[in-house]
Amino acid sequence: MHKLRLPSALLLAALALPFAFVPALAHAAPVEQILANLTAAPRRLYHADVEIPVKPGPLDLITPQWIPGNHRPTGPAAEITGVVFTANGKTLPWRRDDVNMYEFHLDIPDGVSTLHAQLDAIVTSRVSAKLAVLEWERLLLYPAHIPVRDIPIQPSLEVPAGWGVGTALTPVSSGPYPVPASGSITRFAATNVEQLQDSPIIAGEYFHEYALAPGMPVKHYLDVVADHPEDANLRPEFLADVSNLVREANALYGCHHYHVYHFLLTLSDVAGGEGLEHGQSSDNGVGEKGFADPAHQLLNADLLSHEYTHSWNGKYRRPAHLYQPDFATPQQGGLLWVYEGMTQYLGYVLAARSGLETPAQFRDTFARVAANLDYTPGRNWRDTEDTAVAASILRDDSPFWANWRRGQDYYFEGALLWLDADTLIRKMTDNKKSLGDFEKIFLGKGGDTGPEIVPYDFDDIVHDLNQVVPYDWAAFLRDRVYKINDHADLAGIEQGGYKLVYQDKPSATERTIMSIGGPRHGGPDCWFSIGLRINKDGSIRDVRWGGPADKALIAPGEKIIAVDGQIFSPDALNQAIRAAKDSTEPIRLIVQQDSYVSTAQIDYHGGERYPVLERVEGTPDYLDDITRPLTTPEQAPKEEKAD
Ligand SMILES: [Zn+2]
């Protein structure tokens, strides 16, 4: 082990100028102040100087643990280092709480009214040589046992010279903005700890701020930072789609709950992916070419629409037990099938209405979602609500037997559930009403507001659904969410005028996604046939419980070496699946497990199978109605490609 050295410039600044450059607010009660210093971000260190108004006696300070939107205790306390408390020029001793690792205990001496804390955060994600994302929980330190909305705080920020800054925080410094001069500090308006944690910052050398949806009464921006200058020049077609998204969301929800909205976008192969909602902004991270062409845009089509929708559903309306007065109290995930599930549905709908994807791509996406859930055998022991209740332990991304364990299925189960509700409302009202009428009631409580939080429970949802059309909505929801259902909820697709079928070639959307590598790592797509998820090199990520490959005793983690006498390749496996269709012979594999090889025989004769939606002629085509824009698009809708 070796000790971490503080960058000497930072150390000197911290010692010599412990906050003189951020004067306290005049004429007001003392307010906590925090200066976040990102000048060492490329070296994976953030620094903070914090000034906390205190009284003599015992003091408990704390850092955030349960992070809103993560639904988990992911506060990065382990990465906080170099913590030093000083008051009146003297260093004060501290002791961590024996149980709560996020809490620090101090004893403030007589005569002290302001405590200075300095700390560093080791940052291993969302940072690169050219950009940085500041989630404030990395640096926040504030008095414990007080509701975080009751703790006023005034933030300031220093970034490397020449870097631009994107955030929903309101700058109040007289210096240039959004690009601070070298060594200058951007000072932001005072807020409270709850809102500050909800207001991340992106900063980078290659920064652009694009104004969106001109003419809207509230300003919307897309702020982008990238690792390479050309990537920050976003395509006009993409920007037009995002402007459409702003207009479509406001038309669908009929109100908004922010004073300004910033889509914060990082384009980096280094900084990692992200999608995290906030009231007045969203933190969206994709690869450096994530929106560079239509194929990559398709892969990320619903990212912005999903996170944006959360400003209404999740941030403004929040399940009562998911909203806690501080970041120390555990959040309860029971209603995440609304918070995330309805957002998943609305994110797809708005992506299609705004042009981020086409109606055909919307249908292909729903085919994939429905088929995946229908072929998730874990649904036979675990209901959808349990995937929400257990959300904080289900973010493990190990694929081994994931279909038997189930993952965070409340997202996609929710998408099918709310499609079911949408089409049912349309059916019961002869298409005169839709889920949009519910959203205007449920998400619009109080009309236009700032970033407030209005909690709800199960009965509130049922009540508001009944305002749209009377029905036994409580039973509707309970039957689908709180009960074991052997099959996925396909009613929305069927009420929408389509049915889920399997064909022998992938949909156009799937072929596009596969052409750029896609989420299946370039491997063959044989989940709905032999029941394997396989990488391009033959390594097996998951085996469908009860499926043909499971019956052949194949295990996750094994690697397919050969198929029917040929060295493994995706084509060789697909060819073997096709050949077995007209044969009674099994598919013969040689598989490697650790340093051993063995043979396996898969007795499967159903051919290749890929999910698509097929139109049922003579029935109302509500799926088409659902994807139709409510506003006039800023550019002509994209041509739909024939499959
Ligand atoms: Zn979400």
XYZ file of C-alpha atoms in Angstrom, residues 35 50 66 180 233 285 293 477 522 569 641:
11
model
C -16.565 25.147 -3.056
C -16.829 23.445 3.127
C -29.194 6.620 -0.177
C -14.963 30.532 -16.354
C -20.915 19.126 -32.518
C -23.772 9.383 -20.419
C -25.549 8.482 -36.523
C -52.927 -3.284 -10.949
C -22.060 -9.309 -31.317
C -18.839 -18.932 -34.919
C -37.872 1.558 -43.383
